[in-house]
Amino acid sequence: MVTVDRRTLLKAGATATAAGALGMTTTGTAAAAVPTPTIHPTSEWGARPAAGTIVVENHKPTYIVVHHAVDPPANNDFSLARAFYVARFIQNLHMDKNGWIDSGQQFTNSRGGFVTEGRHRSLEVLRGGTQHVQGANVANHNSECLGIENEGMYSTVDVPQALWDSLVNLIAYIAHQYGISPEFIKGHRDFNSTECPGQVLYDRLPELRTAVGRVLGVSVARAEAGWPLLKPGDTGRKVQLAQRFLRASGFGVPTDGVFGQSTKDAVAALAAQAGLRRDTCTAAMVSDETGFLGADVWPLIVPSDRSTAAWRADLSRA
């Protein structure tokens, strides 16, 4: 059985440095006029007190991470009261089920386009522009990520326009405060083996980066390729490559290009052996993501003859 050390594990996910994320190149004066969105603080929506000390990182975040968030069945309530309810629902879930000290994400965006503060002190610290509150929404990367939960599941349906518009404005403000370039807007799956933020919303990330860049008045470089996400039931060349890599790592899986039970079991065993934490947004409530092969698993199995960036690029074309 393969043995995975901590150094290898930390290579998972996106790999750009904080220095590369900061220092945007402006194309006009729009960056100086980024509007400040309305963000409703924890005191407004009836948040429970945090159950532990809120950690404030003494540096800016590198990435802005987009999530989707399940809640009781979506309805036609796009009100502010509904946004407050969703904020409370997520906090209760994260504290009571996940055992976290508070909401895992720093901010929450409702289908009606209302933004609420998630983890306590996130808004206060964001306004300062030099530090950020450590969340619990991106396993093994929480010290470098700022997360936004978006109400709803976006695996097969698109986001409401109000949510999209508020997401663009919120991210533009965050990016402006911290000097983060739009190409460092990521999805949760760019770091962990999860469906989040849903295939539909994930596919719109290039559009989101462009929209944010337009608000900021900055040029938007093309984001580097990410690790592909493979799930049980998938078939094809990427699955076959993953199976070959798993076999080379000591797992007895077929190389038939079909992500069946034995491949799922092998991936789950590898993840457990490597100690991969499963910090997830609330979308995991309705989906068993055991055995998903994504950004934190690929670096554990790909051969070491290429860089992770080269492997990501190759796999994106496979």
Coordinates of C-alpha atoms in Angstrom, one line a residue:
M1 CA 0.0 0.0 0.0
V2 CA 1.3 3.5 -0.8
T3 CA 2.6 5.6 2.0
V4 CA 1.9 9.4 1.7
D5 CA 3.9 11.9 3.7
R6 CA 2.8 15.3 4.7
R7 CA 5.0 17.1 2.2
T8 CA 3.3 15.4 -0.7
L9 CA -0.1 16.1 0.8
L10 CA 0.5 19.8 1.0
K11 CA 1.1 19.9 -2.7
A12 CA -2.6 19.2 -3.3
G13 CA -4.9 21.8 -4.7
A14 CA -4.0 25.2 -6.3
T15 CA -0.4 26.1 -5.9
A16 CA 0.1 29.7 -6.8
T17 CA 1.8 31.9 -4.2
A18 CA 0.3 34.8 -2.3
A19 CA 2.8 37.1 -4.0
G20 CA 1.4 36.1 -7.3
A21 CA -2.1 36.7 -6.2
L22 CA -1.6 40.3 -5.2
G23 CA -0.7 43.5 -7.1
M24 CA -3.3 43.8 -9.8
T25 CA -2.6 45.7 -13.0
T26 CA -5.3 48.3 -13.5
T27 CA -6.6 49.2 -17.0
G28 CA -8.4 52.4 -15.9
T29 CA -9.7 54.2 -12.8
A30 CA -12.5 51.7 -12.0
A31 CA -10.5 50.1 -9.2
A32 CA -10.6 53.3 -7.2
A33 CA -14.4 53.3 -7.4
V34 CA -15.4 49.8 -6.4
P35 CA -18.8 50.1 -4.6
T36 CA -19.0 48.8 -1.1
P37 CA -21.8 46.2 -0.9
T38 CA -24.3 45.9 1.9
I39 CA -23.1 43.1 4.2
H40 CA -25.3 42.3 7.1
P41 CA -23.2 41.5 10.2
T42 CA -23.7 38.6 12.6
S43 CA -25.4 40.9 15.0
E44 CA -28.3 41.4 12.5
W45 CA -29.2 37.8 11.7
G46 CA -29.2 36.4 15.3
A47 CA -25.9 34.5 15.1
R48 CA -24.9 32.3 18.1
P49 CA -21.7 33.4 19.8
A50 CA -18.6 31.6 18.5
A51 CA -17.8 28.5 20.6
G52 CA -14.0 29.3 20.5
T53 CA -11.5 31.9 19.6
I54 CA -11.7 33.5 16.2
V55 CA -8.3 33.2 14.5
V56 CA -7.2 36.3 12.6
E57 CA -4.5 35.5 10.1
N58 CA -1.9 38.3 10.0
H59 CA -1.8 38.4 6.2
K60 CA -4.2 38.8 3.3
P61 CA -5.9 35.8 1.8
T62 CA -4.6 34.4 -1.5
Y63 CA -7.8 33.0 -2.9
I64 CA -11.5 33.9 -2.9
V65 CA -13.4 30.6 -2.9
V66 CA -16.9 30.0 -4.2
H67 CA -19.2 27.4 -2.6
H68 CA -22.8 26.3 -3.1
A69 CA -24.9 25.5 0.0
V70 CA -27.8 23.2 0.4
D71 CA -30.7 24.2 2.7
P72 CA -34.3 23.1 3.1
P73 CA -35.9 22.9 -0.3
A74 CA -35.6 26.2 -2.3
N75 CA -38.7 28.2 -2.6
N76 CA -39.8 31.5 -4.0
D77 CA -38.7 33.4 -0.9
F78 CA -36.0 35.8 -1.9
S79 CA -36.4 38.1 1.1
L80 CA -33.9 39.4 3.5
A81 CA -35.6 37.3 6.2
R82 CA -34.9 34.2 4.2
A83 CA -31.2 35.2 3.9
F84 CA -31.0 35.6 7.7
Y85 CA -32.7 32.2 8.1
V86 CA -30.1 30.6 5.7
A87 CA -27.3 32.2 7.7
R88 CA -28.6 30.7 10.9
F89 CA -29.2 27.3 9.3
I90 CA -25.6 27.1 8.1
Q91 CA -24.2 28.2 11.4
N92 CA -26.2 25.6 13.3
L93 CA -25.1 22.9 10.9
H94 CA -21.5 23.8 11.0
M95 CA -21.4 24.1 14.8
D96 CA -23.8 21.2 15.8
K97 CA -22.9 18.7 13.1
N98 CA -19.4 19.5 12.0
G99 CA -18.2 20.5 15.5
W100 CA -16.8 23.8 14.3
I101 CA -16.6 26.9 16.5
D102 CA -18.7 29.0 14.1
S103 CA -19.9 29.2 10.5
G104 CA -17.2 27.8 8.3
Q105 CA -17.4 30.4 5.6
Q106 CA -16.6 34.1 6.0
F107 CA -19.7 35.3 4.0
T108 CA -23.0 33.9 2.7
N109 CA -24.8 35.1 -0.4
S110 CA -28.6 34.4 -0.7
R111 CA -30.7 33.6 -3.8
G112 CA -32.2 37.0 -3.3
G113 CA -28.9 38.7 -3.5
F114 CA -28.5 39.5 0.2
V115 CA -25.0 39.1 1.7
T116 CA -24.5 38.1 5.4
E117 CA -21.4 37.8 7.4
G118 CA -20.7 34.2 8.3
R119 CA -17.9 33.7 10.7
H120 CA -17.7 36.4 13.4
R121 CA -15.3 39.3 12.8
S122 CA -15.0 38.5 9.0
L123 CA -16.6 41.8 8.0
E124 CA -14.6 43.9 10.5
V125 CA -11.3 42.4 9.4
L126 CA -12.2 42.6 5.7
R127 CA -12.7 46.3 6.1
G128 CA -9.1 46.6 7.4
G129 CA -7.8 45.1 4.2
T130 CA -4.6 43.7 5.7
Q131 CA -5.7 40.5 7.6
H132 CA -8.4 37.9 7.2
V133 CA -10.4 35.7 9.5
Q134 CA -9.5 32.0 9.2
G135 CA -12.5 30.0 8.2
A136 CA -13.2 26.2 8.0
N137 CA -14.5 25.7 4.5
V138 CA -11.4 24.6 2.4
A139 CA -9.6 21.6 4.0
N140 CA -5.8 22.1 4.4
H141 CA -6.1 25.6 2.9
N142 CA -8.1 27.7 5.4
S143 CA -5.2 29.9 6.2
E144 CA -5.0 31.2 2.6
C145 CA -8.7 31.2 1.5
L146 CA -11.7 33.3 2.1
G147 CA -14.9 31.4 1.4
I148 CA -18.4 32.5 0.2
E149 CA -21.4 30.2 0.5
N150 CA -24.1 30.7 -2.2
E151 CA -27.6 29.6 -1.2
G152 CA -28.7 26.7 -3.4
M153 CA -27.4 23.7 -5.3
Y154 CA -25.8 24.4 -8.7
S155 CA -24.9 21.0 -10.0
T156 CA -27.7 21.0 -12.7
V157 CA -29.4 24.4 -12.4
D158 CA -28.1 28.0 -12.9
V159 CA -27.9 30.6 -10.2
P160 CA -30.6 33.3 -9.9
Q161 CA -29.6 36.6 -11.4
A162 CA -29.8 38.4 -8.1
L163 CA -27.4 35.9 -6.5
W164 CA -25.0 36.3 -9.5
D165 CA -25.0 40.1 -9.4
S166 CA -24.4 40.2 -5.6
L167 CA -21.6 37.6 -6.0
V168 CA -19.8 39.7 -8.6
N169 CA -20.1 42.8 -6.4
L170 CA -19.1 41.1 -3.2
I171 CA -16.0 39.4 -4.8
A172 CA -15.0 42.6 -6.5
Y173 CA -15.1 44.4 -3.1
I174 CA -13.1 41.6 -1.4
A175 CA -10.6 41.6 -4.3
H176 CA -10.3 45.4 -4.1
Q177 CA -9.7 45.3 -0.4
Y178 CA -7.0 42.7 -0.6
G179 CA -5.5 43.4 -4.0
I180 CA -6.4 39.9 -5.3
S181 CA -6.3 39.3 -9.0
P182 CA -9.5 37.8 -10.6
E183 CA -7.7 34.7 -11.7
F184 CA -7.4 33.8 -8.0
I185 CA -11.2 33.4 -7.8
K186 CA -11.5 29.6 -7.3
G187 CA -14.1 27.0 -6.7
H188 CA -14.1 24.7 -3.7
R189 CA -13.2 21.7 -5.9
D190 CA -10.0 23.4 -6.9
F191 CA -8.7 22.4 -3.5
N192 CA -10.7 19.4 -2.3
S193 CA -12.4 16.4 -3.8
T194 CA -15.9 17.8 -3.8
E195 CA -18.7 18.6 -6.3
C196 CA -18.9 22.1 -4.8
P197 CA -19.7 24.7 -6.1
G198 CA -21.7 22.6 -8.5
Q199 CA -20.8 21.9 -12.1
V200 CA -23.0 24.7 -13.5
L201 CA -21.5 27.4 -11.2
Y202 CA -18.0 26.0 -11.5
D203 CA -18.3 26.2 -15.3
R204 CA -19.2 29.9 -15.0
L205 CA -16.1 30.8 -13.0
P206 CA -14.3 32.2 -16.1
E207 CA -17.3 34.5 -16.6
L208 CA -17.2 35.4 -13.0
R209 CA -13.5 36.4 -13.2
T210 CA -14.2 38.5 -16.2
A211 CA -17.2 40.2 -14.6
V212 CA -15.1 41.0 -11.4
G213 CA -12.3 42.3 -13.5
R214 CA -14.7 44.6 -15.3
V215 CA -15.8 46.1 -12.0
L216 CA -12.2 46.4 -10.8
G217 CA -11.0 47.9 -14.1
V218 CA -8.2 45.3 -14.3
S219 CA -7.0 42.9 -17.0
V220 CA -7.8 39.2 -16.3
A221 CA -5.2 36.6 -17.0
R222 CA -6.3 33.2 -17.9
A223 CA -6.5 31.0 -14.8
E224 CA -4.2 27.9 -14.9
A225 CA -5.9 24.5 -15.4
G226 CA -7.3 22.8 -12.4
W227 CA -7.3 19.2 -11.4
P228 CA -10.3 17.3 -12.9
L229 CA -12.9 15.9 -10.6
L230 CA -13.8 12.3 -11.1
K231 CA -16.7 10.6 -9.4
P232 CA -18.2 7.1 -9.2
G233 CA -19.9 6.3 -12.4
D234 CA -17.6 8.3 -14.6
T235 CA -15.9 6.7 -17.6
G236 CA -13.2 7.6 -20.0
R237 CA -9.6 8.4 -20.5
K238 CA -9.1 10.4 -17.3
V239 CA -10.6 7.5 -15.2
Q240 CA -8.2 5.1 -16.9
L241 CA -5.2 7.3 -16.2
A242 CA -6.3 7.6 -12.6
Q243 CA -6.6 3.8 -12.3
R244 CA -3.1 3.3 -13.7
F245 CA -1.7 5.7 -11.2
L246 CA -3.6 4.0 -8.4
R247 CA -2.2 0.6 -9.5
A248 CA 1.3 2.0 -9.6
S249 CA 0.7 3.2 -6.0
G250 CA -0.2 -0.3 -4.9
F251 CA -4.0 -0.4 -5.3
G252 CA -5.5 -3.4 -7.1
V253 CA -7.9 -1.6 -9.3
P254 CA -8.8 -2.4 -13.0
T255 CA -7.7 -0.1 -15.8
D256 CA -10.9 -0.3 -17.7
G257 CA -11.8 3.4 -17.6
V258 CA -14.9 2.8 -15.5
F259 CA -15.1 4.4 -12.1
G260 CA -16.6 1.5 -10.3
Q261 CA -16.8 0.3 -6.7
S262 CA -13.2 -0.9 -6.5
T263 CA -11.8 2.4 -7.8
K264 CA -14.1 4.3 -5.3
D265 CA -12.8 2.1 -2.5
A266 CA -9.2 2.7 -3.5
V267 CA -9.6 6.4 -3.6
A268 CA -11.4 6.5 -0.2
A269 CA -8.7 4.3 1.3
L270 CA -6.0 6.6 -0.1
A271 CA -7.7 9.7 1.2
A272 CA -8.1 8.2 4.7
Q273 CA -4.5 7.0 4.7
A274 CA -3.3 10.5 3.7
G275 CA -5.4 12.0 6.5
L276 CA -7.3 14.2 4.0
R277 CA -9.7 16.3 6.0
R278 CA -13.2 16.7 4.6
D279 CA -14.0 20.3 5.5
T280 CA -17.1 20.8 3.3
C281 CA -19.8 23.3 2.7
T282 CA -23.4 22.4 3.5
A283 CA -23.9 20.8 0.0
A284 CA -22.4 17.6 1.3
M285 CA -25.6 17.0 3.3
V286 CA -27.3 15.7 0.2
S287 CA -24.5 14.0 -1.6
D288 CA -22.1 11.2 -0.6
E289 CA -18.8 12.4 -1.9
T290 CA -16.8 9.4 -0.5
G291 CA -14.3 8.3 -3.1
F292 CA -14.4 11.4 -5.2
L293 CA -11.0 12.0 -6.9
G294 CA -10.1 15.6 -7.2
A295 CA -7.6 18.3 -6.3
D296 CA -6.3 16.8 -3.1
V297 CA -6.0 13.2 -4.4
W298 CA -4.4 13.6 -7.8
P299 CA -1.1 14.9 -6.4
L300 CA -0.8 11.8 -4.3
I301 CA -0.9 9.5 -7.3
V302 CA 0.5 11.3 -10.4
P303 CA 4.1 10.3 -11.2
S304 CA 6.8 12.7 -10.0
D305 CA 8.4 13.2 -13.4
R306 CA 6.4 16.4 -14.0
S307 CA 5.3 19.4 -12.0
T308 CA 1.8 19.5 -10.6
A309 CA 1.0 22.4 -13.0
A310 CA 2.1 20.2 -16.0
W311 CA 0.0 17.3 -14.8
R312 CA -3.1 19.6 -14.4
A313 CA -2.6 20.9 -17.9
D314 CA -2.2 17.4 -19.4
L315 CA -5.2 16.0 -17.5
S316 CA -7.4 18.9 -18.6
R317 CA -6.8 17.8 -22.2
A318 CA -7.1 14.0 -21.6

